[in-house]
Coordinates of C-alpha atoms and ligand atoms in Angstrom, one line a residue:
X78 CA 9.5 23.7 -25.1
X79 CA 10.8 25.2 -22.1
X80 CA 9.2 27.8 -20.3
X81 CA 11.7 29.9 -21.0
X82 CA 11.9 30.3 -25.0
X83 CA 8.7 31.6 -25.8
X84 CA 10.7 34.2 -27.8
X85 CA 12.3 32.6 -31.2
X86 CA 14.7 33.4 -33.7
X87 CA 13.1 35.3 -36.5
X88 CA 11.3 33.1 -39.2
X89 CA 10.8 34.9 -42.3
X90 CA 8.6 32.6 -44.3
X91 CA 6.4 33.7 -47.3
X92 CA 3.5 34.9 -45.0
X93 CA 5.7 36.3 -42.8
X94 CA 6.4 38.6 -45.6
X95 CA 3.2 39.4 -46.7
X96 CA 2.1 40.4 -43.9
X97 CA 5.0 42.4 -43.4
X98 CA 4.2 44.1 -46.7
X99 CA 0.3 44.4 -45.6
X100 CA 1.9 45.9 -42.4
X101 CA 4.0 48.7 -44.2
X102 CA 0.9 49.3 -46.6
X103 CA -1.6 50.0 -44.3
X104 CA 0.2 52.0 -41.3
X105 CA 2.9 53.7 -43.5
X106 CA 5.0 53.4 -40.3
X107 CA 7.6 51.2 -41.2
X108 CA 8.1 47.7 -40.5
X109 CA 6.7 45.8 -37.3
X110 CA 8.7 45.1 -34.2
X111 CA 8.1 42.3 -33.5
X112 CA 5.8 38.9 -34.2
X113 CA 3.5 36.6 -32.5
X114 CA 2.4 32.9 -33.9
X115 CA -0.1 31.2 -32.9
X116 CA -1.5 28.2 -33.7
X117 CA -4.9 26.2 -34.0
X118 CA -5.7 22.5 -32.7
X119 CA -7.1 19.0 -33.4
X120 CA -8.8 16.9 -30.6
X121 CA -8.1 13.2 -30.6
X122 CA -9.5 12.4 -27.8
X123 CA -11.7 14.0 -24.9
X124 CA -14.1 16.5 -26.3
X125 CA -17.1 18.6 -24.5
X126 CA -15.1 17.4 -21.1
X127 CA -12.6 20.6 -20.9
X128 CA -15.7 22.9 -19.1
X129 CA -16.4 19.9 -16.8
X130 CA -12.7 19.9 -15.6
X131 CA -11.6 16.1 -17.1
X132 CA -8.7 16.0 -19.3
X133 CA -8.3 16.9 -23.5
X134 CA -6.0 15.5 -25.6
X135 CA -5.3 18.0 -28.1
X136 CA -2.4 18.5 -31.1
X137 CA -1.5 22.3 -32.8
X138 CA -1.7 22.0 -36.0
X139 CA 0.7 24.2 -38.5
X140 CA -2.2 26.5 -39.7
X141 CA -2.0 29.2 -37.2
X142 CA -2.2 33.5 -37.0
X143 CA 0.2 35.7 -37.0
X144 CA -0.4 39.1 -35.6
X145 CA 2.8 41.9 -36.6
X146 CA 2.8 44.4 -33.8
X147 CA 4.6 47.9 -33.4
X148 CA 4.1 50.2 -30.7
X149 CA 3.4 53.3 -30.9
X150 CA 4.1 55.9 -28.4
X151 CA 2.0 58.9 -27.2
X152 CA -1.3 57.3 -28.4
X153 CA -3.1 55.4 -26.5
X154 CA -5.3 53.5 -29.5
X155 CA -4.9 50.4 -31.5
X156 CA -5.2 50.2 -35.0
X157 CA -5.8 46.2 -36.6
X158 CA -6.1 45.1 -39.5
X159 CA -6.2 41.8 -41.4
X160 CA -4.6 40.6 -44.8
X161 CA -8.1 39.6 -46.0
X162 CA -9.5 43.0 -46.6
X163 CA -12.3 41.4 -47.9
X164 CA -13.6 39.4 -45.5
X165 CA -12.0 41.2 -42.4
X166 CA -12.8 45.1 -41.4
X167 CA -9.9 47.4 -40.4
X168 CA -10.4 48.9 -36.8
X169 CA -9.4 51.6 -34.7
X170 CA -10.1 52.0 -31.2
X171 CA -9.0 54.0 -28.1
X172 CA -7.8 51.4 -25.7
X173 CA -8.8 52.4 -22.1
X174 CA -12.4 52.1 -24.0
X175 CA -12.3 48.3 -24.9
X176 CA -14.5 47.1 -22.2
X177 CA -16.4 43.4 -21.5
X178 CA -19.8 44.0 -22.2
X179 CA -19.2 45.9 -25.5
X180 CA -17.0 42.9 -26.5
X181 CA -20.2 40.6 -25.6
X182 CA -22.6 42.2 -28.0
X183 CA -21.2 41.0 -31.2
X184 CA -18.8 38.5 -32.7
X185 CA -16.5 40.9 -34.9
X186 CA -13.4 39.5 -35.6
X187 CA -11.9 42.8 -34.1
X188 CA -13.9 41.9 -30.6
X189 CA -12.3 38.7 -30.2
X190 CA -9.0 40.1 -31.1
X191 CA -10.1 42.6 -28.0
X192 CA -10.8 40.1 -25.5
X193 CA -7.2 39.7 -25.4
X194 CA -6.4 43.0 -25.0
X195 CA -8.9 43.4 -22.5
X196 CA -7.1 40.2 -20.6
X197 CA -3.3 41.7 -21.2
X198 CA -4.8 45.2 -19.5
X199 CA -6.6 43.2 -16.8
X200 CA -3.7 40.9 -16.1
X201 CA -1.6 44.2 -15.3
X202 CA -4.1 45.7 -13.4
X203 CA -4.3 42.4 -10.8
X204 CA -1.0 42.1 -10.7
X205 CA -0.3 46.1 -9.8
X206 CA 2.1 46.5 -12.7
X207 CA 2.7 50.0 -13.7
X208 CA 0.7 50.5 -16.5
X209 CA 2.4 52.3 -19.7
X210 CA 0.3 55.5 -20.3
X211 CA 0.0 56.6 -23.6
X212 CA 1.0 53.7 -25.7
X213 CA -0.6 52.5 -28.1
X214 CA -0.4 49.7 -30.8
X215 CA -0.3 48.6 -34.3
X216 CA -1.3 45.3 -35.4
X217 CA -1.7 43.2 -38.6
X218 CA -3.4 39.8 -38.5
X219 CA -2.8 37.0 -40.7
X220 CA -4.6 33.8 -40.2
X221 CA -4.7 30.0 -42.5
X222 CA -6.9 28.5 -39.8
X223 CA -10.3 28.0 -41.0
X224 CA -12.6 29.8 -39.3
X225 CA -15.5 28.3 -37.6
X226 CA -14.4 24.9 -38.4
X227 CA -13.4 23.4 -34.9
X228 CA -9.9 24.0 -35.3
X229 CA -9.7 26.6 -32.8
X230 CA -9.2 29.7 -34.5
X231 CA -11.2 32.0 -32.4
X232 CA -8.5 31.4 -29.3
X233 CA -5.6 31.7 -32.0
X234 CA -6.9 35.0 -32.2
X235 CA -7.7 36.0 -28.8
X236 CA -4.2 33.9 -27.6
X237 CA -2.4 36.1 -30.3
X238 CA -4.3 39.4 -28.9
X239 CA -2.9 38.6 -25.2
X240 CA 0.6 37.9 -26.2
X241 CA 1.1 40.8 -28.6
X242 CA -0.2 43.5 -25.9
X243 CA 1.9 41.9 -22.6
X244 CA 4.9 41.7 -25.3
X245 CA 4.2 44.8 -26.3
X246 CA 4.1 46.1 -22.4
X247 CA 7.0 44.6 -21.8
X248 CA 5.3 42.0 -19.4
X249 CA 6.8 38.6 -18.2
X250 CA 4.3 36.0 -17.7
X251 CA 4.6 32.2 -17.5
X252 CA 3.2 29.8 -20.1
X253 CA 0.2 27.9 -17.7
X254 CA -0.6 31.9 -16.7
X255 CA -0.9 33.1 -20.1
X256 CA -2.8 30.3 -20.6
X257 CA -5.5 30.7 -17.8
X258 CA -5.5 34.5 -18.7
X259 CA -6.4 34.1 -22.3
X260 CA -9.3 31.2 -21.5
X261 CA -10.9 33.6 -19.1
X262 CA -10.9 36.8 -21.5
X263 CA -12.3 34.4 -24.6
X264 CA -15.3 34.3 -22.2
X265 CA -16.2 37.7 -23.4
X266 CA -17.2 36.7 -26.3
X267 CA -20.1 35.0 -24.1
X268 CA -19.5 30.8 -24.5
X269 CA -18.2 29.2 -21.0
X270 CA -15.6 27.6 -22.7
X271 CA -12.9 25.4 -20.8
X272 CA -9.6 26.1 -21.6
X273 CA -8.7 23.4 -24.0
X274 CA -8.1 26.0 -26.8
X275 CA -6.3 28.3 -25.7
X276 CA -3.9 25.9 -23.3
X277 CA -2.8 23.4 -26.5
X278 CA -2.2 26.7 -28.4
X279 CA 0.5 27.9 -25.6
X280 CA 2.0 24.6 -24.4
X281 CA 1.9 22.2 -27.5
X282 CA 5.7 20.9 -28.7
X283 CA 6.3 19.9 -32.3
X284 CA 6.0 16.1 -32.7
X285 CA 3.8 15.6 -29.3
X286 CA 0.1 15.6 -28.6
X287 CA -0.4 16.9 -25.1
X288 CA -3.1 15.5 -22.4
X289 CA -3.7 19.2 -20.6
X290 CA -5.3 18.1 -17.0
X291 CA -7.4 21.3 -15.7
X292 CA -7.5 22.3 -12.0
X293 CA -4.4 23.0 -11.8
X294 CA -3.2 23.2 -15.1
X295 CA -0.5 20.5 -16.2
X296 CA 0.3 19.5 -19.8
X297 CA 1.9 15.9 -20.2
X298 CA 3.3 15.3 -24.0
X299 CA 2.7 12.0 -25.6
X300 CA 4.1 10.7 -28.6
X301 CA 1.2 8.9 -31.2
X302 CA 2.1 5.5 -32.9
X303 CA 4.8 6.1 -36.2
X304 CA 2.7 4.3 -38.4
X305 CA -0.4 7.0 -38.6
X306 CA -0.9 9.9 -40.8
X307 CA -3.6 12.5 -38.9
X308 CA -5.9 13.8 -41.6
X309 CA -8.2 16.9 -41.0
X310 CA -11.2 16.9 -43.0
X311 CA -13.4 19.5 -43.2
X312 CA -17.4 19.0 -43.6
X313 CA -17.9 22.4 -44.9
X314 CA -20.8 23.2 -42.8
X315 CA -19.8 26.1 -40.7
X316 CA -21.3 26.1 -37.1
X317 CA -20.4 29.6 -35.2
X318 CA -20.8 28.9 -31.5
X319 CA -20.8 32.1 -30.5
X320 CA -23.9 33.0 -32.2
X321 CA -26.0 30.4 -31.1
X322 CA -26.4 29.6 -27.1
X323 CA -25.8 25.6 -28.9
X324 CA -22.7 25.3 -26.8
X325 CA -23.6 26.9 -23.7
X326 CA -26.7 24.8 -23.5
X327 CA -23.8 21.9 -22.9
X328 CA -22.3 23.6 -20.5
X329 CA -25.2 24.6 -18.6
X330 CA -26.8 20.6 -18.8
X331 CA -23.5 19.4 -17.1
X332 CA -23.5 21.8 -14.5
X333 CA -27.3 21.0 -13.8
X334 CA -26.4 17.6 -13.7
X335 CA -23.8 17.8 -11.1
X336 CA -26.4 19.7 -9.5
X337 CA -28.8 17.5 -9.1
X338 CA -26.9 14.6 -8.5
X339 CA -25.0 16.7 -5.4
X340 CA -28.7 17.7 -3.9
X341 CA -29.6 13.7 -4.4
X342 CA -25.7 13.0 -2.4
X343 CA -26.9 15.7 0.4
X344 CA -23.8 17.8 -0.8
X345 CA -23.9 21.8 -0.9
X346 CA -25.4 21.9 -4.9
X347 CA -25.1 25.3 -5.3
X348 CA -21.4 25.5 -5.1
X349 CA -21.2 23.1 -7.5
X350 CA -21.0 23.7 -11.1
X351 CA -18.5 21.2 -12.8
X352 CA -18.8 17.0 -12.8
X353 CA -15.0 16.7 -12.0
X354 CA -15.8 18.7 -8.7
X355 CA -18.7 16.5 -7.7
X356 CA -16.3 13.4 -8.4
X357 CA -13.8 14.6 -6.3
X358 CA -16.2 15.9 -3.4
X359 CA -17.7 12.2 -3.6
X360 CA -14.2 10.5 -3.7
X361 CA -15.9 8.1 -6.6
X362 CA -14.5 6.2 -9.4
X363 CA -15.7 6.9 -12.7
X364 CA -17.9 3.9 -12.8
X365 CA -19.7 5.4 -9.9
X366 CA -20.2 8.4 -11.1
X367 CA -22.0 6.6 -14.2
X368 CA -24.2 4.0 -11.7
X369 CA -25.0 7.5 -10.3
X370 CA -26.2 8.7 -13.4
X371 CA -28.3 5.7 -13.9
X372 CA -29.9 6.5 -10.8
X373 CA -30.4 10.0 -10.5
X374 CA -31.1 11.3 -14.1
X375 CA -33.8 10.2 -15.9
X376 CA -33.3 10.2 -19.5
X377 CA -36.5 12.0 -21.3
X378 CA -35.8 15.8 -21.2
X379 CA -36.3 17.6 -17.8
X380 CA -38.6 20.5 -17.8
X381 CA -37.3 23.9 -16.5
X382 CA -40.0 23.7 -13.9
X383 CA -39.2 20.1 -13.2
X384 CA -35.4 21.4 -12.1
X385 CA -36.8 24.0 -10.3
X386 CA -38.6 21.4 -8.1
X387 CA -35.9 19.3 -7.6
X388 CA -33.3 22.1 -6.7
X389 CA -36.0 23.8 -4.6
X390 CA -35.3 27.0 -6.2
X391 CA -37.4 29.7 -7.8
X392 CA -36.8 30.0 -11.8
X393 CA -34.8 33.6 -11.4
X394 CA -32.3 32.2 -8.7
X395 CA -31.6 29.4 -10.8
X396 CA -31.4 31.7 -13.7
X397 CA -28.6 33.3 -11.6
X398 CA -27.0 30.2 -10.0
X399 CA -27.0 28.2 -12.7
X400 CA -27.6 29.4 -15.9
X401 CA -25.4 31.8 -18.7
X402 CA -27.5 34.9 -20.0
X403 CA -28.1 33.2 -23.1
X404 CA -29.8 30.1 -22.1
X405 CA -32.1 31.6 -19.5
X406 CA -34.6 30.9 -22.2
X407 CA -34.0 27.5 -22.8
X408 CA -36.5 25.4 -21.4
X409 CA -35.8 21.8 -21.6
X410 CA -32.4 19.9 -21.4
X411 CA -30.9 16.6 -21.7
X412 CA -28.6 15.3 -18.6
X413 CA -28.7 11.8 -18.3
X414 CA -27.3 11.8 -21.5
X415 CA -24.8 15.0 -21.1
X416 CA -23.5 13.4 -18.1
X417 CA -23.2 10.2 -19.1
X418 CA -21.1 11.0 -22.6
X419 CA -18.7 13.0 -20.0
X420 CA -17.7 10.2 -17.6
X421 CA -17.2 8.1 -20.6
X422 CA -15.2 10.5 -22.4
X423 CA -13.3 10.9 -19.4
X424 CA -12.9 6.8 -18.9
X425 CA -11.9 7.2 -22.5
X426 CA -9.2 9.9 -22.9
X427 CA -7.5 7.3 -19.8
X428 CA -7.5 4.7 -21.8
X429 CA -6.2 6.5 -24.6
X430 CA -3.0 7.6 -22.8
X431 CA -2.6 4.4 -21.7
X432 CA -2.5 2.8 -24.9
X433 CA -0.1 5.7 -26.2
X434 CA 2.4 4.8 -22.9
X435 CA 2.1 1.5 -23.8
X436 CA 1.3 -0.7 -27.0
X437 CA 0.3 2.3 -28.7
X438 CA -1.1 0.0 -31.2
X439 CA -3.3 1.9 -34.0
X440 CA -6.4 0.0 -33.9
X441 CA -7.1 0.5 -30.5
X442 CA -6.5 4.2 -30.2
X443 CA -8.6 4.2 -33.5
X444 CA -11.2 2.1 -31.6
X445 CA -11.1 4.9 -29.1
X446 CA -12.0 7.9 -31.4
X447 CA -14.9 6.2 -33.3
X448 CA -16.6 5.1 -29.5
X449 CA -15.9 9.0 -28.5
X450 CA -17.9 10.5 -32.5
X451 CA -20.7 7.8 -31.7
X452 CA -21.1 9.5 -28.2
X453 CA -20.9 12.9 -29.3
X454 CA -23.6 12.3 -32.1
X455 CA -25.9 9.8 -29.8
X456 CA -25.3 11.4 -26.2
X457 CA -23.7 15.1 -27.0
X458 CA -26.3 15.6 -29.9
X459 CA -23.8 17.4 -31.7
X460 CA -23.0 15.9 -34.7
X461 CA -24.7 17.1 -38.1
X462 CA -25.3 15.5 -41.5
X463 CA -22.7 16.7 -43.6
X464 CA -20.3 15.5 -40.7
X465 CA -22.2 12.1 -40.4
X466 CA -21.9 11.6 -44.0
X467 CA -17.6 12.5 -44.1
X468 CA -17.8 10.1 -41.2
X469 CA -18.9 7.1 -42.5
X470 CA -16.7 7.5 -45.9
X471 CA -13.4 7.7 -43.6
X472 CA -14.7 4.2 -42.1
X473 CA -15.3 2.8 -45.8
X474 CA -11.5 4.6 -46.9
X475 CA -10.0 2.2 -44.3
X476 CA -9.2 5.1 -42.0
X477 CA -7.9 3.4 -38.1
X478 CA -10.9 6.1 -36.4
X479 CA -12.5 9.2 -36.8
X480 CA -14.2 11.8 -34.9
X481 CA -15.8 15.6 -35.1
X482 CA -13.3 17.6 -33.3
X483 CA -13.8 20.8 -31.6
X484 CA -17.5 21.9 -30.3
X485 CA -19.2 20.0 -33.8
X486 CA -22.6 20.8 -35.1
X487 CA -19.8 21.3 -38.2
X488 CA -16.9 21.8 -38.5
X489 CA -14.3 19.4 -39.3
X490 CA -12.8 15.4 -38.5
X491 CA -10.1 14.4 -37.5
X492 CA -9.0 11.2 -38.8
X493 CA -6.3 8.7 -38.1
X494 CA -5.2 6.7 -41.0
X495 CA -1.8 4.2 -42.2
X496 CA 0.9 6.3 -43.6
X497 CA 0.7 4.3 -46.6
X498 CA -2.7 4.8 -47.2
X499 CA -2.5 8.6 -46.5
X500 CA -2.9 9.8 -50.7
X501 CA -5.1 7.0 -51.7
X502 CA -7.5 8.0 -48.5
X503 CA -7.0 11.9 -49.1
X504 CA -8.1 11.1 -53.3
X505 CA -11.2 9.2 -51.7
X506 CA -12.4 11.5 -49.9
X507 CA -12.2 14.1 -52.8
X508 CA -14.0 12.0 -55.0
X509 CA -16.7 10.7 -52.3
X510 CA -17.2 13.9 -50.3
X511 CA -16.1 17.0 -51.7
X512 CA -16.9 16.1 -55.7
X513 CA -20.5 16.6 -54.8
X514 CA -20.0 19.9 -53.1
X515 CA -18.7 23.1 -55.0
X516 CA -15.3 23.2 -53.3
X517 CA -12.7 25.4 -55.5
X518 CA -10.1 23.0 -56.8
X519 CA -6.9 25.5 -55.5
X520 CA -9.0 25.6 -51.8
X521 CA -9.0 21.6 -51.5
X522 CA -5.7 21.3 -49.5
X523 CA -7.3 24.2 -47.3
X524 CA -10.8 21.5 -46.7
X525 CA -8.7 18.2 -46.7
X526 CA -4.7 17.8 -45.0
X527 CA -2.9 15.4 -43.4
X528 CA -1.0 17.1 -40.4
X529 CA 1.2 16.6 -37.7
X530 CA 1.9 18.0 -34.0
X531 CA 3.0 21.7 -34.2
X532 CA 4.8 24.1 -32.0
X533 CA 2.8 26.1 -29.6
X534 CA 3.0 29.9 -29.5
X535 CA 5.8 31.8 -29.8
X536 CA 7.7 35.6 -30.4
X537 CA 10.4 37.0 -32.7
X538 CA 11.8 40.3 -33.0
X539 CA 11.5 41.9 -36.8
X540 CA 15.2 40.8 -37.7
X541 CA 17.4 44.1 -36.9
X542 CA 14.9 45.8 -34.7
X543 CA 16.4 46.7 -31.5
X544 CA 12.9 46.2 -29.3
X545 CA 14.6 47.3 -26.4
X546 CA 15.5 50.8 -27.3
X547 CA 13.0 51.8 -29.4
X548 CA 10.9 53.6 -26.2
X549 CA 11.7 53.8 -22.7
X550 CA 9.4 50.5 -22.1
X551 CA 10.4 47.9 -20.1
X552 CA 12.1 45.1 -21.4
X553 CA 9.6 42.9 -23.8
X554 CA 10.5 39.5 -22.0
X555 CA 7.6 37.1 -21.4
X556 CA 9.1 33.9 -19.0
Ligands
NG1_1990 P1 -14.1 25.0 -30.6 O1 -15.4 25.1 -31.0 O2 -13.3 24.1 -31.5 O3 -13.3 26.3 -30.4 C1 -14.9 24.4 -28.1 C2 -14.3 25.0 -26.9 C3 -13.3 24.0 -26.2 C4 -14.0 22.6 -26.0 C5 -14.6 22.2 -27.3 C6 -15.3 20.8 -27.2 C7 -13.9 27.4 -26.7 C8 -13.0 28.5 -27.1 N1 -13.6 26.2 -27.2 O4 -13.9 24.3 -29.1 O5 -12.9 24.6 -25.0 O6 -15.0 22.7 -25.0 O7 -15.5 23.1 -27.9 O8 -14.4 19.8 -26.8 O9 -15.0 27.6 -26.1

């Protein structure tokens, strides 16, 4: 997809509609102007690396939100609400009030859907556009993603957020930017996430995975072998990393490892806080970046106290230098083995593209996903039992290679099978895995689907609406 064509011809599907009904339901103000889709994701291939600055290897997949927006002029509040009533709380909320550390305190749908706000208002505010006084917005959020489940819904959200309010602004800003801008805002939400999410769910292209290279951002589109079927599995055990400092632990042992390795190297440690950025300061290979774990990191747990030492620091300043505010209290971490499962990975997701430019042949790539779930589960220590279990059944249902994708500790598979296996594997797994749990028979396509590359995000007008006139905005064009 071309930078340019981030705005699409109207699709009026059966969502679209039902959300357009919700919409008109709700406000009583008509019908929305205009629409924003965004999608989630699938890993295949370089997971936990994204926050260390080595490459991803993500797909969209079709589930996605949808946010319909209208603006409203001479307020300057946003009213949202959600199709699911049930699950999902309608807000309201003066805008210039939506700040970062409210955001932080909770994990409300409506705050994550406010992180993007916030990074739309800060965007213009850096960049010295004229900001629209008194306009305000209505939105209505639709979403098939399932939540909590590694698929990336969170940034769906957040991405969605962004791209309604600079639309609704009339704000042109390139794909990487809106990208960068909508991984920084998710950070509100308090996990130092690394941009994976949120870049896949602006650049993907229908029938490509994309390698996304961080530092500067670059996508590169691959095609996967013919032959496959991608199957996303879900192992029903819901792990929200926003609510527990699970993830940010990660983050925080990688950055401690590339501290201490860089003290160990006589290189300024404090300024360093991703392995990528040690790698290149070292001008190393991979390989010596592993010897270099092997010879720096022992692998029993290192003791808050025992960092300290090493780093010559007092416990606040590494608090401050190193630390997020919600592991301060965490007193023991693993990062012999943290380290080691990220120069892997990243030796890995190489290979990976490799073998996709080249033989693209099944079984290695397959090969390739099973070596990166047995690292997540022995190094990362984030696997989980109900995953473990769906794991080994795709192995025994012939699948090519598996793997947790997304953060883990739940969440879902991903699983590469032969097309010609794909409803004989799909039947397996219902009868194996989800027979013994007390799935709703109408909700099994939702926990088990094969899927396939998706679009990335896009806009279109409500069909008929003339944007343009409606108020004396600017132009909604985003480049
Ligand atoms: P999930 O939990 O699927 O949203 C998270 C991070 C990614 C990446 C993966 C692990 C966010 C928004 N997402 O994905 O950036 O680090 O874990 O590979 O923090």
């Amino acid at each position: 997809m071309s930078a340019g064509d981030i705005w699409q011809e109207s699709n009026k599907d059966d969502s679209i509609l039902k959300l357009e009904h919700h919409f008109s339901q709700t406000f009583q103000k008509g019908k929305p102007e205009y629409y924003v889709k965004v999608p989630g994701r699938v890993n295949l291939i370089g997971e936990h690396v994204d926050y260390c600055g080595y490459s991803v290897f993500p797909m969209a997949i079709k589930q996605c939100i949808i946010v319909a927006a209208k603006r409203l002029s001479g307020h300057n509040i946003v009213r949202i609400t959600n199709t699911d009533t049930q699950s999902y709380e309608d807000v309201s909320q003066t805008i210039s009030d939506i700040d970062a550390v409210t955001i932080g305190k909770s994990q409300s749908w409506t705050n994550y859907f406010f992180c993007g706000i916030k990074g739309a208002q800060e965007y213009m505010t850096e960049k010295q556009l004229k900001t629209v006084e008194n306009v305000g917005f209505l939105f209505a959020v639709s979403g098939n993603i399932p939540e909590s489940a590694g698929l990336s819904s969170s940034s769906a959200l957040v991405t969605a957020a962004l791209i309604s309010t600079l639309a609704g602004y009339g704000v042109s800003v390139p794909r990487h930017q809106l990208a960068e801008i909508s991984a920084k805002c998710e950070r509100y939400i308090g996990t130092a996430g690394g941009g994976m999410d949120q870049a896949i769910a602006i650049h993907a292209k229908k029938g490509f995975a994309s390698r996304i290279n961080f530092n500067p951002l670059t996508i590169q589109q691959f095609r996967l072998p013919d032959d496959v079927t991608f199957i996303v599995a879900q192992s029903l055990a819901i792990k929200n990393k926003a609510a527990s400092n699970d993830f940010n632990t990660r983050v925080v042992e990688c950055r401690l490892a590339s501290q201490i390795i860089a003290k160990s190297q006589n290189i300024d440690w404090k300024n360093l806080t991703v392995l990528s950025q040690l790698q290149k300061t070292l001008k190393y290979s991979l390989d010596e970046m592993i010897k270099l774990v092997h010879q720096h990191l022992h692998k029993s747990k290192f003791t808050k106290n025992e960092i300290c030492e090493i780093l010559s620091v007092t416990e606040d300043e590494l608090n401050v230098i190193s630390l997020t505010p919600n592991t301060t209290n965490v007193l023991e971490f693993y990062l012999h083995q943290r380290a080691l499962h990220v120069f892997k990975e990243a030796k890995r997701m190489e290979k990976f593209c490799e073998e996709c430019e080249n033989s693209c042949s099944p079984i290695e790539l397959g090969e390739l996903m099973n070596l990166s779930h047995t690292s997540l589960r022995d190094l990362y220590d984030c696997s989980q039992s109900d995953l473990e279990e769906l794991i080994e059944l795709c192995k025994q249902g012939g699948a090519y290679g598996c793997k947790l994708t997304g953060a883990g500790w739940g969440g879902c598979v991903v699983i590469m099978v032969p097309s010609n296996i794909k409803e004989k594997f799909i039947q397996f797994l219902k009868d194996k895995f989800y027979s013994k749990r007390s799935v709703d028979k109408n909700k099994l396509t939702k926990v088990i689907f094969a899927t396939k590359p998706s679009d990335g995000a896009f806009i279109f007008k409500s069909p008929g609406v003339e944007i343009d006139k409606l108020y004396e905005l600017p132009p909604l064009k985003i480049l």
